[in-house]
Short mmCIF file of C-alpha atoms and ligand atoms in Angstrom, two decimals:
data_model
loop_
_atom_site.label_atom_id
_atom_site.label_comp_id
_atom_site.label_asym_id
_atom_site.label_seq_id
_atom_site.Cartn_x
_atom_site.Cartn_y
_atom_site.Cartn_z
CA MET A 1 -4.64 -37.63 -46.98
CA THR A 2 -1.76 -39.94 -47.47
CA ALA A 3 0.71 -40.76 -45.05
CA THR A 4 3.25 -38.35 -46.67
CA ASP A 5 0.72 -35.73 -46.79
CA ILE A 6 0.93 -32.06 -44.72
CA PRO A 7 -2.01 -30.52 -44.61
CA ILE A 8 -1.08 -26.60 -44.11
CA ALA A 9 -2.81 -23.37 -43.81
CA ILE A 10 -1.60 -19.97 -44.69
CA VAL A 11 -2.24 -17.41 -42.22
CA GLY A 12 -2.41 -13.50 -43.81
CA LEU A 13 -3.22 -13.98 -47.38
CA GLY A 14 -1.56 -11.18 -48.93
CA LYS A 15 1.03 -10.61 -51.78
CA ILE A 16 3.79 -12.49 -50.43
CA GLY A 17 1.06 -15.61 -49.46
CA ARG A 18 -0.37 -15.14 -53.05
CA ASP A 19 2.57 -14.95 -55.11
CA GLN A 20 4.80 -17.38 -53.37
CA HIS A 21 3.62 -19.48 -50.64
CA VAL A 22 0.43 -20.80 -52.62
CA PRO A 23 2.52 -21.86 -55.73
CA SER A 24 5.46 -23.38 -53.60
CA ILE A 25 2.93 -25.30 -51.46
CA ALA A 26 1.15 -26.34 -54.73
CA ALA A 27 4.44 -27.68 -56.32
CA HIS A 28 6.20 -29.56 -53.39
CA PRO A 29 4.94 -33.11 -53.35
CA ARG A 30 3.95 -33.37 -49.37
CA PHE A 31 2.32 -30.25 -48.49
CA ARG A 32 -1.37 -29.40 -49.46
CA LEU A 33 -2.96 -25.93 -48.81
CA ALA A 34 -5.97 -27.32 -46.56
CA ALA A 35 -7.17 -23.67 -45.57
CA THR A 36 -6.37 -19.85 -45.18
CA VAL A 37 -6.62 -17.87 -42.31
CA SER A 38 -7.20 -14.18 -43.27
CA ARG A 39 -9.60 -11.27 -42.18
CA HIS A 40 -10.51 -10.22 -45.50
CA ALA A 41 -8.97 -12.52 -48.37
CA THR A 42 -10.14 -15.67 -49.30
CA MET A 43 -9.29 -18.12 -52.12
CA GLU A 44 -11.43 -20.11 -54.57
CA GLU A 45 -11.95 -23.68 -53.27
CA VAL A 46 -9.88 -23.44 -50.26
CA PRO A 47 -11.76 -23.27 -47.03
CA ALA A 48 -11.24 -19.78 -44.97
CA TYR A 49 -11.30 -18.61 -41.73
CA THR A 50 -10.64 -15.32 -40.06
CA ASP A 51 -8.99 -16.92 -36.95
CA LEU A 52 -7.09 -19.52 -36.34
CA SER A 53 -8.98 -21.29 -33.32
CA ALA A 54 -12.04 -21.34 -36.11
CA MET A 55 -9.46 -22.94 -38.45
CA GLN A 56 -8.48 -25.60 -36.03
CA ALA A 57 -11.75 -26.51 -34.80
CA ALA A 58 -12.69 -27.41 -38.38
CA HIS A 59 -9.58 -28.88 -39.41
CA PRO A 60 -8.03 -30.80 -36.74
CA GLU A 61 -6.11 -32.49 -39.59
CA ILE A 62 -3.78 -29.05 -40.19
CA THR A 63 -0.62 -29.59 -38.64
CA ALA A 64 1.46 -26.70 -39.72
CA VAL A 65 1.04 -23.25 -40.65
CA ALA A 66 2.89 -20.73 -42.94
CA LEU A 67 2.39 -17.18 -41.18
CA CYS A 68 2.50 -14.56 -43.88
CA THR A 69 1.12 -11.37 -42.07
CA PRO A 70 3.12 -8.27 -41.35
CA PRO A 71 5.63 -8.75 -38.44
CA GLN A 72 4.08 -6.43 -36.05
CA VAL A 73 1.52 -9.33 -35.43
CA ARG A 74 3.54 -12.20 -36.07
CA TYR A 75 4.34 -12.73 -32.36
CA ASP A 76 0.73 -13.54 -30.99
CA LEU A 77 -0.20 -15.45 -33.88
CA ALA A 78 2.71 -17.61 -33.65
CA ARG A 79 2.41 -18.24 -30.20
CA GLU A 80 -1.21 -19.16 -30.37
CA ALA A 81 -0.35 -21.70 -33.10
CA LEU A 82 2.47 -23.34 -30.97
CA GLU A 83 0.45 -23.55 -27.89
CA ALA A 84 -2.10 -25.16 -30.02
CA GLY A 85 0.28 -27.63 -31.03
CA LEU A 86 0.85 -26.62 -34.83
CA ASP A 87 4.08 -26.64 -36.23
CA VAL A 88 5.04 -23.01 -37.72
CA LEU A 89 7.02 -21.46 -40.60
CA LEU A 90 7.48 -17.68 -40.10
CA GLU A 91 8.01 -15.22 -43.37
CA LYS A 92 10.69 -12.95 -42.77
CA PRO A 93 11.56 -10.84 -40.75
CA PRO A 94 10.72 -13.32 -38.13
CA GLY A 95 9.24 -11.01 -35.61
CA ALA A 96 9.13 -7.24 -34.75
CA THR A 97 11.86 -7.94 -31.92
CA VAL A 98 14.58 -9.88 -31.24
CA ALA A 99 13.41 -10.85 -28.02
CA GLU A 100 10.02 -12.18 -29.30
CA VAL A 101 11.86 -14.48 -31.75
CA GLU A 102 13.69 -15.80 -29.10
CA ALA A 103 10.92 -16.58 -27.12
CA LEU A 104 8.92 -18.37 -29.56
CA ALA A 105 11.88 -20.73 -30.10
CA ARG A 106 11.92 -21.45 -26.30
CA LEU A 107 8.11 -21.89 -26.98
CA ALA A 108 8.63 -24.33 -29.81
CA ARG A 109 11.09 -26.48 -27.71
CA GLU A 110 9.14 -26.73 -24.73
CA ARG A 111 6.13 -28.02 -26.64
CA GLY A 112 8.11 -29.88 -29.22
CA ARG A 113 6.75 -27.81 -32.45
CA VAL A 114 8.76 -27.31 -35.36
CA LEU A 115 9.51 -23.73 -35.64
CA PHE A 116 11.27 -22.27 -39.06
CA ALA A 117 12.12 -18.91 -39.16
CA THR A 118 12.79 -18.27 -42.95
CA TRP A 119 14.92 -16.12 -45.09
CA HIS A 120 14.07 -16.78 -48.56
CA SER A 121 17.23 -14.72 -50.01
CA ARG A 122 19.27 -17.31 -48.60
CA PHE A 123 17.36 -19.84 -50.91
CA ALA A 124 18.30 -17.91 -54.08
CA GLN A 125 20.21 -19.88 -56.52
CA GLY A 126 23.70 -18.59 -56.02
CA VAL A 127 23.94 -18.41 -52.44
CA PRO A 128 25.45 -21.94 -51.51
CA ALA A 129 28.01 -21.33 -54.43
CA ALA A 130 28.81 -17.98 -52.80
CA ARG A 131 29.40 -19.59 -49.56
CA ASP A 132 31.59 -22.57 -50.68
CA TRP A 133 33.73 -20.11 -53.01
CA LEU A 134 34.17 -17.72 -49.95
CA ALA A 135 35.06 -20.32 -47.22
CA GLY A 136 38.76 -20.10 -46.43
CA ARG A 137 39.57 -16.83 -48.43
CA GLU A 138 40.33 -13.86 -46.84
CA ILE A 139 37.65 -10.67 -47.36
CA LEU A 140 39.11 -7.36 -47.54
CA SER A 141 35.91 -5.07 -47.98
CA GLY A 142 32.54 -5.38 -49.19
CA ARG A 143 29.97 -3.11 -50.87
CA ILE A 144 25.98 -3.87 -50.76
CA THR A 145 23.56 -2.06 -52.90
CA TRP A 146 19.85 -2.99 -52.39
CA ARG A 147 17.92 -0.41 -54.05
CA GLU A 148 14.02 -1.15 -55.06
CA ASP A 149 10.97 0.96 -55.76
CA VAL A 150 8.71 0.44 -52.74
CA ARG A 151 5.59 1.40 -54.78
CA ARG A 152 6.07 -1.66 -57.16
CA TRP A 153 6.65 -4.38 -54.49
CA HIS A 154 4.66 -2.96 -51.36
CA PRO A 155 1.48 -1.04 -52.72
CA GLY A 156 -0.79 -0.23 -50.50
CA GLN A 157 0.93 -1.88 -47.55
CA THR A 158 0.65 1.26 -44.79
CA TRP A 159 2.05 -1.47 -41.99
CA ILE A 160 5.67 -1.06 -43.80
CA TRP A 161 5.50 2.75 -42.51
CA GLN A 162 4.61 1.76 -39.12
CA PRO A 163 6.71 1.34 -35.79
CA GLY A 164 7.79 -2.63 -36.35
CA GLY A 165 7.08 -2.21 -40.25
CA LEU A 166 10.97 -1.93 -40.97
CA GLY A 167 10.49 0.73 -43.92
CA VAL A 168 13.52 0.17 -46.22
CA PHE A 169 14.68 -2.66 -43.73
CA ASP A 170 12.01 -5.03 -45.04
CA PRO A 171 13.99 -5.67 -48.06
CA GLY A 172 17.61 -4.59 -46.92
CA ILE A 173 17.08 -7.59 -44.46
CA ASN A 174 17.31 -9.94 -47.24
CA ALA A 175 20.62 -8.63 -48.06
CA LEU A 176 21.96 -9.21 -44.34
CA SER A 177 20.33 -12.57 -44.47
CA ILE A 178 22.54 -13.39 -47.61
CA LEU A 179 25.70 -11.64 -46.01
CA THR A 180 25.58 -13.12 -42.99
CA GLU A 181 24.97 -16.90 -44.73
CA ILE A 182 28.00 -16.83 -46.75
CA LEU A 183 30.51 -14.83 -44.81
CA PRO A 184 32.59 -17.30 -42.78
CA LEU A 185 33.06 -14.73 -40.07
CA PRO A 186 30.61 -12.64 -37.90
CA VAL A 187 29.46 -9.66 -38.78
CA ARG A 188 29.07 -6.36 -36.28
CA LEU A 189 27.30 -3.09 -37.14
CA THR A 190 29.50 -0.05 -36.26
CA GLY A 191 27.76 2.80 -37.57
CA ALA A 192 24.33 4.00 -39.79
CA GLU A 193 22.52 6.67 -40.95
CA LEU A 194 18.63 6.37 -41.43
CA GLU A 195 16.54 8.44 -43.65
CA PHE A 196 12.92 8.84 -42.35
CA PRO A 197 10.19 10.64 -44.29
CA GLU A 198 8.70 13.31 -42.25
CA ASN A 199 5.39 11.85 -42.34
CA GLN A 200 6.36 8.27 -41.67
CA GLN A 201 7.60 5.87 -38.34
CA ALA A 202 10.08 3.92 -40.76
CA PRO A 203 13.15 4.50 -43.01
CA ILE A 204 12.79 5.12 -46.62
CA ALA A 205 16.83 4.66 -46.99
CA ALA A 206 19.85 3.58 -44.78
CA ARG A 207 23.27 3.32 -45.01
CA LEU A 208 25.03 1.01 -43.00
CA SER A 209 28.74 0.23 -41.83
CA LEU A 210 29.42 -3.37 -41.01
CA ARG A 211 32.81 -5.21 -40.10
CA ALA A 212 33.63 -8.62 -40.55
CA GLY A 213 37.03 -9.39 -38.92
CA ALA A 214 39.08 -6.54 -40.72
CA ALA A 215 36.90 -6.07 -43.53
CA ALA A 216 34.68 -2.96 -43.65
CA ILE A 217 31.34 -3.36 -45.58
CA GLU A 218 29.20 -0.86 -46.48
CA ALA A 219 25.60 -0.90 -47.13
CA ASP A 220 23.32 1.30 -49.35
CA PHE A 221 19.38 0.58 -49.08
CA ASP A 222 16.90 2.55 -50.75
CA PHE A 223 13.38 2.20 -51.45
CA ARG A 224 13.29 5.17 -53.84
CA GLN A 225 14.60 3.52 -57.12
CA THR A 226 12.66 3.44 -60.02
CA GLY A 227 13.34 1.70 -63.53
CA PRO A 228 15.94 -1.28 -63.24
CA GLN A 229 16.25 -2.83 -59.45
CA THR A 230 19.42 -3.19 -57.79
CA TRP A 231 20.13 -6.17 -55.61
CA ASP A 232 24.25 -6.53 -55.60
CA ILE A 233 26.66 -7.70 -52.86
CA LEU A 234 30.21 -6.92 -53.91
CA LEU A 235 33.40 -8.68 -51.70
CA GLU A 236 36.89 -7.98 -52.34
CA THR A 237 38.95 -10.77 -51.33
CA ASP A 238 42.75 -11.83 -51.09
CA GLU A 239 41.41 -14.04 -54.44
CA GLY A 240 39.44 -11.76 -56.30
CA ARG A 241 36.18 -10.28 -56.33
CA LEU A 242 32.81 -12.15 -55.44
CA HIS A 243 29.61 -10.58 -56.95
CA LEU A 244 26.57 -11.45 -56.00
CA SER A 245 23.66 -9.97 -58.42
CA GLY A 246 19.78 -10.21 -58.86
CA GLY A 247 19.71 -10.74 -55.32
CA GLY A 248 21.91 -13.51 -55.03
CA ALA A 249 20.66 -15.49 -58.66
CA THR A 250 23.57 -14.76 -60.37
CA VAL A 251 27.20 -15.13 -58.84
CA THR A 252 30.77 -14.64 -60.36
CA ALA A 253 33.93 -14.97 -58.50
CA ALA A 254 37.13 -13.95 -59.84
CA GLY A 255 35.49 -13.55 -63.16
CA ARG A 256 34.06 -17.10 -63.28
CA ASP A 257 30.49 -17.93 -63.44
CA LEU A 258 29.24 -19.61 -60.34
CA ALA A 259 25.40 -19.15 -60.92
CA LYS A 260 23.43 -17.92 -63.35
CA GLY A 261 19.45 -17.51 -62.09
CA ASP A 262 16.96 -14.56 -62.84
CA ALA A 263 16.55 -12.21 -60.00
CA LEU A 264 12.75 -12.86 -60.24
CA ASP A 265 13.47 -16.71 -59.76
CA SER A 266 11.21 -18.02 -56.94
CA GLU A 267 13.30 -18.81 -53.62
CA TYR A 268 10.23 -20.15 -52.23
CA ASP A 269 10.58 -23.73 -53.37
CA GLY A 270 13.76 -24.18 -51.51
CA VAL A 271 12.09 -22.77 -48.32
CA TYR A 272 9.22 -25.35 -48.55
CA ALA A 273 11.63 -28.13 -49.41
CA ARG A 274 13.76 -27.21 -46.17
CA PHE A 275 10.63 -26.99 -44.56
CA ALA A 276 9.51 -30.53 -45.14
CA ASP A 277 13.00 -31.70 -44.13
CA LEU A 278 12.65 -29.78 -40.58
CA LEU A 279 9.41 -31.19 -40.26
CA ALA A 280 10.61 -35.11 -41.16
CA ARG A 281 13.60 -34.43 -38.48
CA ARG A 282 11.36 -32.80 -36.10
CA GLU A 283 14.03 -29.92 -35.83
CA SER A 284 13.77 -26.16 -35.62
CA GLU A 285 15.52 -23.67 -37.49
CA VAL A 286 15.84 -19.97 -36.26
CA ASP A 287 18.68 -17.47 -36.68
CA VAL A 288 17.76 -13.91 -35.52
CA THR A 289 21.25 -12.68 -36.94
CA PRO A 290 19.74 -10.56 -39.78
CA LEU A 291 17.21 -8.77 -37.42
CA MET A 292 19.54 -8.15 -34.75
CA HIS A 293 22.00 -6.05 -37.25
CA VAL A 294 18.46 -4.42 -38.20
CA ALA A 295 17.76 -3.92 -34.80
CA ASP A 296 21.51 -2.37 -34.31
CA ALA A 297 21.14 -0.08 -36.90
CA PHE A 298 18.34 1.29 -34.92
CA MET A 299 20.00 1.62 -31.96
CA LEU A 300 23.20 3.08 -33.54
CA GLY A 301 21.77 5.28 -36.55
CA ARG A 302 22.04 8.77 -36.64
CA ARG A 303 18.54 9.70 -37.98
CA LEU A 304 17.96 12.45 -40.79
CA THR A 305 14.49 13.64 -42.12
CA THR A 306 13.52 13.60 -45.62
CA ASP A 307 10.73 14.48 -47.84
CA PRO A 308 7.36 13.09 -47.21
CA PHE A 309 6.41 9.83 -48.47
CA VAL A 310 2.82 9.69 -50.35
CA GLU A 311 1.87 6.89 -52.31
P1 LIG B 1 0.62 -7.71 -47.38
O1 LIG B 1 0.45 -7.86 -48.72
O2 LIG B 1 0.20 -6.51 -46.84
O3 LIG B 1 -0.33 -9.12 -46.44
C1 LIG B 1 -0.12 -9.39 -45.39
C2 LIG B 1 -1.49 -9.89 -45.12
O4 LIG B 1 -1.73 -10.05 -43.44
C3 LIG B 1 -2.53 -8.66 -45.33
O5 LIG B 1 -3.34 -8.69 -46.57
C4 LIG B 1 -3.75 -8.93 -44.12
O6 LIG B 1 -4.73 -9.92 -44.86
C5 LIG B 1 -2.99 -10.02 -42.93
N1 LIG B 1 -3.01 -9.44 -41.76
C6 LIG B 1 -3.09 -9.74 -40.66
N2 LIG B 1 -2.95 -8.51 -39.83
C7 LIG B 1 -2.51 -7.70 -40.22
C8 LIG B 1 -2.21 -6.11 -39.80
N3 LIG B 1 -2.69 -5.96 -38.41
N4 LIG B 1 -2.31 -5.31 -40.88
C9 LIG B 1 -2.04 -5.55 -42.13
N5 LIG B 1 -2.27 -6.88 -42.84
C10 LIG B 1 -2.51 -7.84 -41.95
O7 LIG B 1 1.91 -8.06 -47.08
P2 LIG B 1 3.08 -8.96 -47.96
O8 LIG B 1 3.72 -8.39 -48.77
O9 LIG B 1 2.28 -10.26 -48.32
O10 LIG B 1 4.03 -9.07 -46.72
C11 LIG B 1 3.84 -9.98 -45.62
C12 LIG B 1 5.25 -10.33 -44.93
O11 LIG B 1 6.06 -11.39 -46.02
C13 LIG B 1 6.25 -9.42 -44.73
O12 LIG B 1 6.70 -9.58 -43.31
C14 LIG B 1 7.01 -9.19 -45.64
O13 LIG B 1 8.27 -8.92 -45.15
C15 LIG B 1 7.12 -10.59 -46.27
N6 LIG B 1 7.65 -10.50 -47.64
C16 LIG B 1 6.95 -9.76 -48.58
C17 LIG B 1 7.66 -9.60 -49.81
C18 LIG B 1 6.86 -8.66 -50.71
O14 LIG B 1 7.62 -8.73 -52.00
N7 LIG B 1 5.84 -8.12 -50.64
C19 LIG B 1 8.76 -10.62 -50.23
C20 LIG B 1 9.00 -11.39 -49.19
C21 LIG B 1 8.85 -11.31 -47.88
P3 LIG B 1 -6.16 -9.84 -44.12
O15 LIG B 1 -6.62 -8.46 -44.48
O16 LIG B 1 -6.95 -10.82 -45.00
O17 LIG B 1 -5.86 -10.31 -42.54
#
């Protein structure tokens, strides 16, 4: 261990833990994956535990954890970690309810711990350029299309269809995290329509009506898209159109390229760079805004029943 080394443990070693957190921790000069905490999964050559307290007893040098479990179990784990004196990175969505995330932010403050509620899509390559281009421009209208194949991105994940699993809002919240990052104005939801498969507890599609100032922004989220995937945000402004595609990796503004990335480029190197920075400054970053809009969609949304979903 060096003076700059941050031994970290991944909690909930599933798809995102393996696909993104493991490589981005390995790529960062300061983080070192020191353990995993998962009920079933393990990795070669990394000490594995099935609960946090066993991990802490064996590795008192570990100071931070990345919680990569489904949202329904995140609060209890995050509270346990903060109370045990660990700094905590939360995968998105940061919790199953808005109130539990606020409670964690308060606990982190009281305990002097760093809490980072991540929104990985905000680290897509074109997002900062889109935000800078929009500053000072008038937004006239907008359209979000976020359509992906649930079988491809969430294979076998029954939790996503349970209460608190968010269904199509699991990806849709990524669009909302970008929108709320780049718009110079607050957003509010004015209506929604949610399509629930008759055998599931979470929506498979959602259409949202949002407002930012006088601008109407319509969002179309769908989990049933096969073939090419669509993660697009279009905003019409008084000085032309801003188009984010590939989940914010590629951006054009008034016909000019601002960023040209690949939709599948990792955003997680940026997530870990920000976490290292927050740890160095001993500051937390917790923005519940995207989760609040999803909660509002469940509050205002009309419920429609659609065909059963069977994987
Ligand atoms: P996942 O493949 O199901 O992995 C989550 C892991 O958490 C499981 O493998 C499981 O490992 C552990 N876990 C602990 N308690 C659990 C419970 N009650 N039910 C199910 N699993 C439990 O899910 P994921 O795709 O990695 O998603 C995890 C989080 O990352 C979600 O919040 C999701 O929104 C976010 N995320 C996912 C993606 C993606 O493309 N899939 C992208 C970005 C962010 P053990 O059984 O070993 O404990």
